[in-house]
Coordinates of C-alpha atoms in Angstrom, one line a residue:
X204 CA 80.7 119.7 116.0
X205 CA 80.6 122.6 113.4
X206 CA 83.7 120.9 111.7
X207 CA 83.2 117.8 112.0
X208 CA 79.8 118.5 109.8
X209 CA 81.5 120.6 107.8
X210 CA 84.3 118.2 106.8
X211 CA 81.8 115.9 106.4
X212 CA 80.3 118.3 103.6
X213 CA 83.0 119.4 102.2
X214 CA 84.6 115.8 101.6
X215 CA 80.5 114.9 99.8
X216 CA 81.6 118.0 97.6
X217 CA 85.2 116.9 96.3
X218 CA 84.1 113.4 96.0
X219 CA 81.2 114.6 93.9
X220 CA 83.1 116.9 92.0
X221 CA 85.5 114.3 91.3
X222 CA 82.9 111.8 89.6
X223 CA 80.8 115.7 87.5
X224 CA 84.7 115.9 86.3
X225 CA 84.6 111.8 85.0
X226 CA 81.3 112.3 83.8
X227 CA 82.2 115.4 81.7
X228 CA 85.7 115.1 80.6
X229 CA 86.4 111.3 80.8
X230 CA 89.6 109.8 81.6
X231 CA 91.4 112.8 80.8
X232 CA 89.3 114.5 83.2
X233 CA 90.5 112.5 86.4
X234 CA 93.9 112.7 85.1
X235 CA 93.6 116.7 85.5
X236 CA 91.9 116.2 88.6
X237 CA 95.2 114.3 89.9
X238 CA 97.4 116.7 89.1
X239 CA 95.3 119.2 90.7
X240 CA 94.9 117.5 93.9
X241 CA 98.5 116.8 94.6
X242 CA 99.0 121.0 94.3
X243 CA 95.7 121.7 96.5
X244 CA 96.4 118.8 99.5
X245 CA 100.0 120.3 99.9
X246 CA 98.5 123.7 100.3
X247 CA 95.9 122.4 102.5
X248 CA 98.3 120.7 104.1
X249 CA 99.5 123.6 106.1
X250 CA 96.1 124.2 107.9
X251 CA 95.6 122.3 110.9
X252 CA 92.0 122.0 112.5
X253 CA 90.3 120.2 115.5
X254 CA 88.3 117.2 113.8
X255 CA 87.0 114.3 116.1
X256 CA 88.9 115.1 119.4
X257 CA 91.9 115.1 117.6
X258 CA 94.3 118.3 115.6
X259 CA 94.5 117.2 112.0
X260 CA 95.8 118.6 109.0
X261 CA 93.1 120.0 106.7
X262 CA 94.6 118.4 102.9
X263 CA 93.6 114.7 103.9
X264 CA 90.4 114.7 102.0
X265 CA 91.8 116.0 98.8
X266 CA 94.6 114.0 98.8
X267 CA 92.5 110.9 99.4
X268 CA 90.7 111.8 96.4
X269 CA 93.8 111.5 93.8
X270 CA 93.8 107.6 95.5
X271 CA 90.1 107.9 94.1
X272 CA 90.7 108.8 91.1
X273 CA 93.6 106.7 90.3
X274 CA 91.1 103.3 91.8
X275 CA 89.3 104.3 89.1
X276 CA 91.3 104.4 86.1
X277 CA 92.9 101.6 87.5
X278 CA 89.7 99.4 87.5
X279 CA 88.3 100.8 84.2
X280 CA 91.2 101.4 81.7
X281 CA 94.0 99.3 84.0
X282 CA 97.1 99.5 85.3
X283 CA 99.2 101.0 82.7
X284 CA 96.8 104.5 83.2
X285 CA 96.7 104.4 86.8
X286 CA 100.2 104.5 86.6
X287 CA 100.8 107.3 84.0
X288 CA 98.4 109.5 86.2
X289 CA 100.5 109.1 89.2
X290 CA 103.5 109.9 87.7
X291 CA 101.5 112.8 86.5
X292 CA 101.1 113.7 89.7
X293 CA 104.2 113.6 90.8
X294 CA 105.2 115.9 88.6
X295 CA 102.8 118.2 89.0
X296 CA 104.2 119.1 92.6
X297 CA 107.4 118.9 91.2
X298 CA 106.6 121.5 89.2
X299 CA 104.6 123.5 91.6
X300 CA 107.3 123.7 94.3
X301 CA 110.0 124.6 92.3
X302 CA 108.1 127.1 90.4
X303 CA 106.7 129.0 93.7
X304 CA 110.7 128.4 94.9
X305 CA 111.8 130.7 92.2
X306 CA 108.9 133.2 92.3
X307 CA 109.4 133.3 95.8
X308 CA 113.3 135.0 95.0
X309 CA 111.8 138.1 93.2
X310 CA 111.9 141.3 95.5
X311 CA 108.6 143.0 95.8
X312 CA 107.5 146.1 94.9
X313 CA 106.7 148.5 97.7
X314 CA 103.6 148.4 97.1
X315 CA 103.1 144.6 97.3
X316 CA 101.1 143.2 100.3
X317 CA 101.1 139.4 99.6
X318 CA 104.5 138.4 99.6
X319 CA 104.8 137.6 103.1
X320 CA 101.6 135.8 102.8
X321 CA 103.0 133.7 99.5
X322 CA 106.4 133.1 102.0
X323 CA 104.7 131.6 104.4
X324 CA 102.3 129.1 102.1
X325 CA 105.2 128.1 99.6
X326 CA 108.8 128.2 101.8
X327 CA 108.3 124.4 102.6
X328 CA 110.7 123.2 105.1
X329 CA 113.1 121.0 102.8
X330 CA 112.4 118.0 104.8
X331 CA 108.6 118.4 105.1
X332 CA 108.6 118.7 101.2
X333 CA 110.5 115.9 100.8
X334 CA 108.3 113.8 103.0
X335 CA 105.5 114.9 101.1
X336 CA 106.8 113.8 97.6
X337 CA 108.0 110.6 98.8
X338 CA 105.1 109.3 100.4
X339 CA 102.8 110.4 97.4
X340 CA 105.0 108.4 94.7
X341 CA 105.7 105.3 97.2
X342 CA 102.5 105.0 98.0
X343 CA 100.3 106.2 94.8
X344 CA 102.8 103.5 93.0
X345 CA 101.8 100.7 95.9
X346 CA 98.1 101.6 95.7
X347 CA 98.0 101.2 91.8
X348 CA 99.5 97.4 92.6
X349 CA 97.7 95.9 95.1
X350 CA 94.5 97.2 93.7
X351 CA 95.8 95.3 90.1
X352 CA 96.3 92.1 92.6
X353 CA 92.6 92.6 94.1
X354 CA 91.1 93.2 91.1
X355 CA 93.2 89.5 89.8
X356 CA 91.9 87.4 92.8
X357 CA 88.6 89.1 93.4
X358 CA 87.5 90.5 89.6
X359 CA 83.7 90.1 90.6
X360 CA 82.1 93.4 91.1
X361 CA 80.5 92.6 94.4
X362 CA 84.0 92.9 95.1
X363 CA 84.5 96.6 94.3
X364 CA 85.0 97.4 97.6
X365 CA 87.4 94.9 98.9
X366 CA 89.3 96.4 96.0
X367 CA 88.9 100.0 96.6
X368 CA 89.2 100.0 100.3
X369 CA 91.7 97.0 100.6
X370 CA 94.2 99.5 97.9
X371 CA 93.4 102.9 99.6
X372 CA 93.3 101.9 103.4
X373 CA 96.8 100.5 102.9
X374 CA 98.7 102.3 101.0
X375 CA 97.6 105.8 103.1
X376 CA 99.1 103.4 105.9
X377 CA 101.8 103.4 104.1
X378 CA 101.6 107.4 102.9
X379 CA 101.7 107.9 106.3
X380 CA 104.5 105.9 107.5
X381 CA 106.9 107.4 105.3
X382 CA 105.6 110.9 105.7
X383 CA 105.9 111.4 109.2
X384 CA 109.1 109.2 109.0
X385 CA 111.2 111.7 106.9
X386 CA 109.2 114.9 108.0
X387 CA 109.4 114.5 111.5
X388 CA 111.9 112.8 111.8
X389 CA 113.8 113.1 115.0
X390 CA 110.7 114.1 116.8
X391 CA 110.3 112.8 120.7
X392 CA 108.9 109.2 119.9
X393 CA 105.7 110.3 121.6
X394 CA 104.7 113.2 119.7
X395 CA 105.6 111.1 116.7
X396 CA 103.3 108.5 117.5
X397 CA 100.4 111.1 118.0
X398 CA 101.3 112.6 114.7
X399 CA 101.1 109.3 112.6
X400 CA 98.2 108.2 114.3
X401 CA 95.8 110.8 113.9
X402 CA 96.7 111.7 110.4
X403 CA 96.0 107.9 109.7
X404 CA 93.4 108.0 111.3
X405 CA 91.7 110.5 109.2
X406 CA 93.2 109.1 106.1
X407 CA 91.3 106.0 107.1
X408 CA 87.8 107.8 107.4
X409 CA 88.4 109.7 103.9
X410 CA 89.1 105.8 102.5
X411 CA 85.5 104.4 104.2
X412 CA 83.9 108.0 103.0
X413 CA 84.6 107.4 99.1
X414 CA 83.5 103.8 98.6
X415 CA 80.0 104.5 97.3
X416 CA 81.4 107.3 95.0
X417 CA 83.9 104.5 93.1
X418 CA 80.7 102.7 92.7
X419 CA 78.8 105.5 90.7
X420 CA 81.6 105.8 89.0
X421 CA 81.8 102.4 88.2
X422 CA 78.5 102.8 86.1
X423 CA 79.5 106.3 84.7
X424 CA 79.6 106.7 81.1
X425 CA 81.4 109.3 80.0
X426 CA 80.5 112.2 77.7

């Protein structure tokens, strides 16, 4: 059980951090916090770990967090923010991967001793970082609309949650579907399956984890 306690932690401590960096900075602060994420979960990503029976990747809880984030511009400055920030994302690991691409083609000096390490972190399988771009913009873009249509038919607050777990639980559906769709695809249908499932699965958990955290932040004022 050591991991599933300390995911359990460690998911309290990015969803916390995530509402100090609201409180402190404001909007601009979850807008840096987006960009941020997007970079973190696809190094993460690569990590895989035994969590509740199942092998998951480790970058699902960060990841679910930039869903977070963008819930919350979306239900306190609206759409037209939520928007900008996932676009912002979106470049960011633009940015990031083609960066580390090209500082990846310099030949070490002889006394380097991290460039294999760096090689194996940033040379991304072509398809796998393709997957990974795709879902984030099809499925950021999705979550910022359905939360606007919640938030239209349901704009009580005793609705917060229909609107932040209705958004989040199915647009990582959706994440997921096209992820594993152009990452693996041509896996054995099987293995596929197992794939989607679990890393749904998880996704789904983060989703349920960070509902009273877009309450508090809700009722934060920033600095």
């Amino acid at each position: 059980m050591f991991n599933e306690w300390l995911w359990l932690g460690f998911a309290f401590v990015n969803f916390t951090m995530i509402l100090l960096i609201y409180k402190i900075f404001g909007k601009p602060g979850l807008f840096v916090w987006i960009g941020m994420s997007t970079v973190v979960a696809n190094i993460q990503v690569l990590k895989t770990i035994e969590l509740f029976g199942i092998t998951a990747t480790l970058g699902n809880i960060i990841y679910g967090t930039a869903f977070l984030a963008t819930d919350i511009l979306n239900e306190k400055y609206g759409k037209r923010d939520a928007k900008k920030a996932v676009w912002l994302g979106f470049y960011t690991l633009i940015a990031m991967t083609m960066m580390m691409q090209v500082a990846l083609q310099f030949q070490p000096a002889e006394s380097d001793t991290v460039h294999g390490a760096l090689k194996t972190l940033f040379d991304l399988v072509p398809q796998v970082a393709l997957g990974s771009l795709a879902a984030y913009i099809i499925s950021q873009y999705f979550d910022v609309w359905i939360f606007s249509r919640l938030k239209n038919k349901f704009p009580d607050d005793k609705f917060l949650w229909l609107r932040n777990n209705g958004s989040t639980m199915i647009s990582q559906l959706l994440d997921s579907l096209v992820f594993c769709s152009i990452a693996f695809f041509g896996m054995p249908w099987g293995v596929w399956a197992e794939i989607f499932i679990s890393t749904y699965f998880i996704k789904f958990i983060v989703s349920f984890l960070d509902t009273p955290f877009f309450y508090i932040a809700k009722k934060i004022k920033p600095q």
